Short mmCIF file of C-alpha atoms and ligand atoms in Angstrom, two decimals:
data_model
loop_
_atom_site.label_atom_id
_atom_site.label_comp_id
_atom_site.label_asym_id
_atom_site.label_seq_id
_atom_site.Cartn_x
_atom_site.Cartn_y
_atom_site.Cartn_z
CA MET A 194 -57.09 -51.83 20.48
CA LYS A 195 -55.53 -53.58 23.23
CA ASN A 196 -53.00 -52.17 25.49
CA ILE A 197 -49.76 -54.35 24.40
CA PRO A 198 -46.61 -53.41 25.75
CA ASP A 199 -43.95 -52.71 23.60
CA HIS A 200 -41.52 -55.51 23.13
CA THR A 201 -39.43 -54.25 20.25
CA PRO A 202 -35.98 -54.71 21.09
CA ASN A 203 -33.06 -52.64 19.73
CA ILE A 204 -33.01 -55.06 16.51
CA ALA A 205 -28.99 -54.51 15.54
CA GLN A 206 -28.01 -54.89 18.71
CA VAL A 207 -30.12 -58.30 19.33
CA GLN A 208 -28.88 -59.29 16.06
CA THR A 209 -25.52 -59.42 16.86
CA GLN A 210 -25.94 -60.50 20.42
CA VAL A 211 -27.70 -63.55 18.94
CA LEU A 212 -25.18 -64.42 15.84
CA ASP A 213 -22.20 -63.56 18.15
CA ALA A 214 -23.63 -66.29 20.82
CA PHE A 215 -24.40 -68.71 18.13
CA SER A 216 -20.81 -68.22 16.94
CA PHE A 217 -19.44 -68.62 19.98
CA ARG A 218 -21.30 -72.08 21.17
CA HIS A 219 -19.10 -74.88 19.73
CA ALA A 220 -19.23 -78.35 21.25
CA CYS A 221 -16.75 -77.86 24.17
CA LYS A 222 -14.41 -80.96 24.53
CA VAL A 223 -12.68 -79.89 27.51
CA PHE A 224 -13.73 -77.02 30.04
CA ASP A 225 -11.04 -75.41 32.38
CA GLY A 226 -11.80 -77.68 35.46
CA GLU A 227 -10.95 -74.57 37.66
CA ARG A 228 -13.57 -72.55 36.50
CA LYS A 229 -16.84 -73.13 38.05
CA ILE A 230 -20.14 -71.31 36.76
CA ASP A 231 -21.55 -68.83 39.07
CA ASP A 232 -25.08 -69.97 40.40
CA SER A 233 -27.08 -67.00 39.57
CA VAL A 234 -25.78 -67.83 36.10
CA PHE A 235 -26.58 -71.28 35.98
CA ASP A 236 -30.12 -70.29 37.73
CA THR A 237 -30.88 -68.76 34.47
CA ILE A 238 -29.77 -71.71 32.42
CA LEU A 239 -32.03 -73.81 34.26
CA GLU A 240 -34.88 -70.80 33.92
CA ALA A 241 -34.29 -71.11 30.16
CA ALA A 242 -34.62 -75.25 30.42
CA ARG A 243 -37.89 -74.56 32.77
CA LEU A 244 -39.84 -71.90 30.42
CA SER A 245 -38.97 -73.88 26.92
CA PRO A 246 -41.91 -75.00 24.72
CA THR A 247 -43.01 -78.66 25.13
CA SER A 248 -45.80 -80.46 22.47
CA PHE A 249 -49.32 -80.22 24.53
CA GLY A 250 -47.07 -78.25 27.29
CA HIS A 251 -46.71 -81.55 28.89
CA GLU A 252 -43.14 -80.98 29.78
CA PRO A 253 -41.97 -85.03 29.52
CA TYR A 254 -38.73 -84.06 30.84
CA LYS A 255 -36.44 -84.10 33.88
CA ILE A 256 -32.97 -82.49 34.13
CA LEU A 257 -30.54 -84.76 36.75
CA MET A 258 -27.64 -82.75 37.60
CA ILE A 259 -24.44 -84.90 38.34
CA GLN A 260 -21.93 -82.65 40.19
CA ASN A 261 -19.87 -85.22 42.32
CA PRO A 262 -16.94 -86.19 40.22
CA LYS A 263 -17.14 -89.73 41.76
CA SER A 264 -20.53 -89.95 40.59
CA ARG A 265 -19.61 -88.76 36.99
CA ASP A 266 -17.08 -91.17 36.94
CA LEU A 267 -19.85 -94.07 37.11
CA LEU A 268 -20.46 -93.03 33.41
CA ARG A 269 -16.86 -92.89 32.25
CA ASP A 270 -16.51 -96.50 31.12
CA PHE A 271 -19.32 -96.17 28.59
CA ALA A 272 -20.11 -92.34 27.97
CA TRP A 273 -17.52 -92.29 25.10
CA GLY A 274 -18.58 -89.18 24.14
CA ALA A 275 -17.60 -87.38 27.04
CA ASN A 276 -14.72 -89.38 28.73
CA GLY A 277 -12.20 -87.50 26.76
CA ALA A 278 -11.04 -90.92 25.11
CA THR A 279 -10.58 -89.37 21.95
CA ASN A 280 -8.94 -86.60 22.90
CA GLY A 281 -6.61 -87.83 25.91
CA THR A 282 -8.24 -85.56 28.52
CA ALA A 283 -10.34 -86.17 31.33
CA GLY A 284 -12.92 -85.11 29.15
CA GLN A 285 -16.38 -83.47 29.49
CA LEU A 286 -17.32 -85.58 32.39
CA GLY A 287 -14.26 -84.81 34.40
CA THR A 288 -13.72 -81.05 33.36
CA ALA A 289 -17.15 -79.70 33.32
CA SER A 290 -18.50 -77.22 35.72
CA HIS A 291 -21.92 -78.47 35.64
CA PHE A 292 -23.15 -81.95 33.95
CA ALA A 293 -26.54 -82.94 32.98
CA VAL A 294 -28.60 -85.97 31.91
CA LEU A 295 -31.91 -84.91 30.33
CA LEU A 296 -34.34 -87.67 30.94
CA ALA A 297 -37.54 -88.38 29.04
CA HIS A 298 -40.51 -89.31 30.35
CA THR A 299 -41.88 -92.88 29.28
CA GLY A 300 -45.35 -94.35 28.29
CA GLU A 301 -46.11 -94.79 31.93
CA THR A 302 -47.01 -91.01 32.38
CA MET A 303 -47.08 -90.01 28.87
CA THR A 304 -49.88 -91.92 27.37
CA ALA A 305 -52.87 -90.12 27.10
CA GLY A 306 -55.27 -90.60 29.99
CA SER A 307 -52.66 -91.35 32.39
CA ASP A 308 -53.15 -90.85 36.24
CA TYR A 309 -50.11 -88.29 35.95
CA LEU A 310 -51.49 -86.43 33.21
CA GLN A 311 -54.84 -85.76 35.31
CA LYS A 312 -52.73 -84.72 38.11
CA PHE A 313 -50.47 -82.49 35.89
CA TYR A 314 -53.41 -80.69 34.17
CA ARG A 315 -54.87 -79.90 37.50
CA ASP A 316 -51.61 -79.19 39.94
CA VAL A 317 -49.80 -77.29 36.91
CA LYS A 318 -51.69 -76.46 34.14
CA GLN A 319 -54.63 -75.48 36.97
CA LEU A 320 -57.23 -76.25 34.36
CA PRO A 321 -60.78 -76.77 34.75
CA GLU A 322 -62.24 -80.28 34.47
CA ASP A 323 -64.12 -79.59 30.91
CA VAL A 324 -60.69 -78.44 29.42
CA ILE A 325 -58.93 -81.49 31.18
CA ALA A 326 -61.74 -83.75 29.15
CA PHE A 327 -60.79 -81.99 25.94
CA LEU A 328 -57.19 -82.25 26.16
CA ASN A 329 -57.46 -86.04 26.94
CA ASP A 330 -59.41 -86.66 24.06
CA ALA A 331 -57.06 -84.17 21.77
CA TYR A 332 -54.02 -85.81 22.83
CA GLY A 333 -55.46 -89.34 22.69
CA THR A 334 -55.97 -88.60 19.07
CA PHE A 335 -52.96 -87.10 18.79
CA GLN A 336 -51.00 -89.89 19.81
CA SER A 337 -53.07 -92.78 17.86
CA ARG A 338 -54.24 -91.08 14.68
CA ASP A 339 -52.20 -87.73 14.01
CA HIS A 340 -48.34 -88.65 14.89
CA GLY A 341 -48.65 -92.43 15.64
CA VAL A 342 -46.89 -92.23 18.69
CA SER A 343 -48.39 -95.30 20.65
CA THR A 344 -46.04 -98.04 21.87
CA ALA A 345 -43.87 -97.38 24.81
CA ARG A 346 -40.93 -96.59 22.37
CA GLU A 347 -42.36 -94.43 20.07
CA ILE A 348 -43.96 -92.32 23.62
CA THR A 349 -40.58 -92.07 25.25
CA ASP A 350 -39.01 -91.06 21.89
CA TRP A 351 -41.74 -88.54 21.50
CA SER A 352 -40.74 -87.13 25.21
CA GLY A 353 -36.94 -87.26 24.29
CA LYS A 354 -37.95 -84.67 21.09
CA GLN A 355 -39.14 -82.37 23.67
CA ALA A 356 -35.96 -82.97 25.89
CA TYR A 357 -33.84 -81.72 22.96
CA ILE A 358 -36.19 -78.47 22.73
CA VAL A 359 -34.91 -77.83 26.46
CA LEU A 360 -31.20 -78.95 25.40
CA ALA A 361 -31.15 -76.43 22.74
CA ASN A 362 -32.16 -73.64 24.86
CA MET A 363 -30.23 -74.35 27.50
CA MET A 364 -27.03 -74.19 25.19
CA THR A 365 -27.79 -70.93 23.89
CA ALA A 366 -28.79 -69.34 26.89
CA ALA A 367 -25.41 -70.61 28.35
CA ALA A 368 -23.48 -68.99 24.82
CA LEU A 369 -25.44 -65.52 25.30
CA LEU A 370 -23.81 -65.81 28.97
CA GLY A 371 -20.43 -66.65 27.91
CA VAL A 372 -20.52 -69.99 29.31
CA ASP A 373 -19.71 -73.25 26.96
CA SER A 374 -21.37 -76.39 26.47
CA CYS A 375 -21.41 -79.79 24.75
CA PRO A 376 -24.59 -81.82 23.96
CA ILE A 377 -23.62 -85.75 24.46
CA GLU A 378 -25.18 -88.48 23.12
CA GLY A 379 -22.02 -90.74 22.89
CA PHE A 380 -22.84 -92.99 25.67
CA GLU A 381 -23.98 -96.90 25.80
CA MET A 382 -28.14 -96.39 26.56
CA ASP A 383 -28.54 -99.96 28.65
CA LYS A 384 -25.41 -99.29 30.66
CA THR A 385 -26.48 -95.83 31.32
CA VAL A 386 -30.02 -96.71 32.39
CA ALA A 387 -28.48 -99.48 34.82
CA VAL A 388 -26.46 -96.91 36.47
CA LEU A 389 -28.91 -94.16 36.53
CA GLN A 390 -30.93 -96.79 38.38
CA GLU A 391 -28.83 -98.27 40.66
CA HIS A 392 -26.84 -95.40 41.92
CA PHE A 393 -29.04 -92.44 41.19
CA GLY A 394 -32.63 -93.77 41.92
CA VAL A 395 -33.79 -93.29 38.26
CA ASP A 396 -36.93 -95.93 37.91
CA PRO A 397 -36.62 -96.89 33.99
CA LYS A 398 -40.41 -97.27 34.25
CA PHE A 399 -40.48 -93.67 34.45
CA TYR A 400 -37.56 -92.23 32.82
CA LYS A 401 -35.21 -92.91 30.07
CA PRO A 402 -32.07 -90.87 29.15
CA ALA A 403 -32.70 -88.46 26.04
CA VAL A 404 -28.89 -87.23 26.21
CA MET A 405 -26.69 -85.47 28.21
CA VAL A 406 -25.09 -81.85 28.46
CA ALA A 407 -21.77 -80.53 29.99
CA PHE A 408 -21.60 -76.72 30.71
CA GLY A 409 -18.28 -74.69 32.05
CA TYR A 410 -15.58 -72.71 30.34
CA ARG A 411 -13.54 -73.51 27.53
CA VAL A 412 -9.99 -74.05 28.37
CA ASP A 413 -8.87 -73.69 24.84
CA GLU A 414 -10.25 -72.03 21.71
CA PRO A 415 -12.03 -74.47 19.39
CA ALA A 416 -9.59 -76.92 17.42
CA PHE A 417 -11.63 -76.57 14.24
CA GLY A 418 -13.84 -73.44 12.85
CA LYS A 419 -17.47 -73.97 12.05
CA THR A 420 -18.39 -75.71 9.00
CA ARG A 421 -22.03 -75.75 7.96
CA ARG A 422 -23.94 -76.06 4.46
CA ASP A 423 -25.06 -72.70 2.81
CA ILE A 424 -28.41 -71.50 3.62
CA GLU A 425 -29.72 -72.35 0.26
CA GLN A 426 -28.82 -75.99 0.69
CA ILE A 427 -30.46 -75.72 4.22
CA VAL A 428 -33.85 -73.78 3.39
CA GLU A 429 -36.47 -74.09 0.45
CA TRP A 430 -38.72 -71.42 0.08
CA VAL A 431 -41.88 -72.52 -1.80
C1 FMN B 211 -27.55 -84.45 20.08
C2 FMN B 211 -26.41 -84.03 19.92
C3 FMN B 211 -24.91 -85.11 20.34
C4 FMN B 211 -24.06 -84.85 20.39
N1 FMN B 211 -23.12 -85.65 20.95
C5 FMN B 211 -21.76 -85.57 21.37
C6 FMN B 211 -20.76 -86.17 21.94
O1 FMN B 211 -21.26 -87.08 22.60
N2 FMN B 211 -19.65 -85.86 22.27
C7 FMN B 211 -19.15 -84.89 21.81
O2 FMN B 211 -17.91 -84.40 21.85
N3 FMN B 211 -19.85 -83.76 20.99
C8 FMN B 211 -21.20 -84.32 20.69
N4 FMN B 211 -21.62 -83.45 19.87
C9 FMN B 211 -21.42 -82.18 19.07
C10 FMN B 211 -21.16 -82.72 17.87
O3 FMN B 211 -20.47 -83.39 17.10
C11 FMN B 211 -21.52 -80.89 17.18
O4 FMN B 211 -22.44 -80.11 17.90
C12 FMN B 211 -21.07 -80.76 15.97
O5 FMN B 211 -19.85 -81.57 15.57
C13 FMN B 211 -21.18 -79.42 15.57
O6 FMN B 211 -20.13 -78.66 15.80
P1 FMN B 211 -19.91 -77.29 16.70
O7 FMN B 211 -21.53 -77.52 18.11
O8 FMN B 211 -18.85 -77.19 17.59
O9 FMN B 211 -20.68 -75.95 16.23
C14 FMN B 211 -23.21 -83.58 19.77
C15 FMN B 211 -24.11 -82.71 19.45
C16 FMN B 211 -25.35 -83.07 19.24
C17 FMN B 211 -26.39 -81.61 18.65
#
């Protein structure tokens, strides 16, 4: 028998913590602009991102933190889901303690056999050459046969899916730490790409914005309670 450490938590306590955190999390529209998240707390949220799983372990995302108010204002005109236009406030852009754009890798790096992936397998994954050859083959088959991920758009969308796992884990980690958040898809893609390129040096050849996310502390309780389908409508056991 292998000597595996006992990972069994106090189940009842963790159940309560998990469900409390998921109930606490809501799409926060306005944060307390005076309250900043401590560095150590935000570092934990970033570490939750970094430790997130990704398909093939390729980590096809980057997190761009936009903290300067003037920089955030560059997004204001076309980030309608974060500019407060719907509720007459400064929105998440104007009030969040931390504001991130999750960038998805494009086909330039995430096509099977790319130079980027060879270096990634060696430097990050520290894989031996025979395993790298195997992975090039397996990932190539995955792209061309299994999931039909071969056009530039399809590959970028696949990277975006991985970025959403990161998004979810960051928001859950935040909720466990008593930090509010809001995921943001409400932005015009073309204008966002242009601003990111012009002002933040994000080369669209390599990155496309997948989703944005704001963090901070709520200024008010949520205006509406949570509504969800019943569990029977969501899950089918066969
Ligand atoms: C991927 C994604 C994008 C979203 N985009 C926005 C957005 O741009 N602005 C916003 O205020 N809320 C946004 N939301 C929040 C959803 O409207 C919200 O999560 C949903 O209505 C459920 O409410 P709850 O999160 O408060 O439980 C987004 C949610 C997700 C998951």
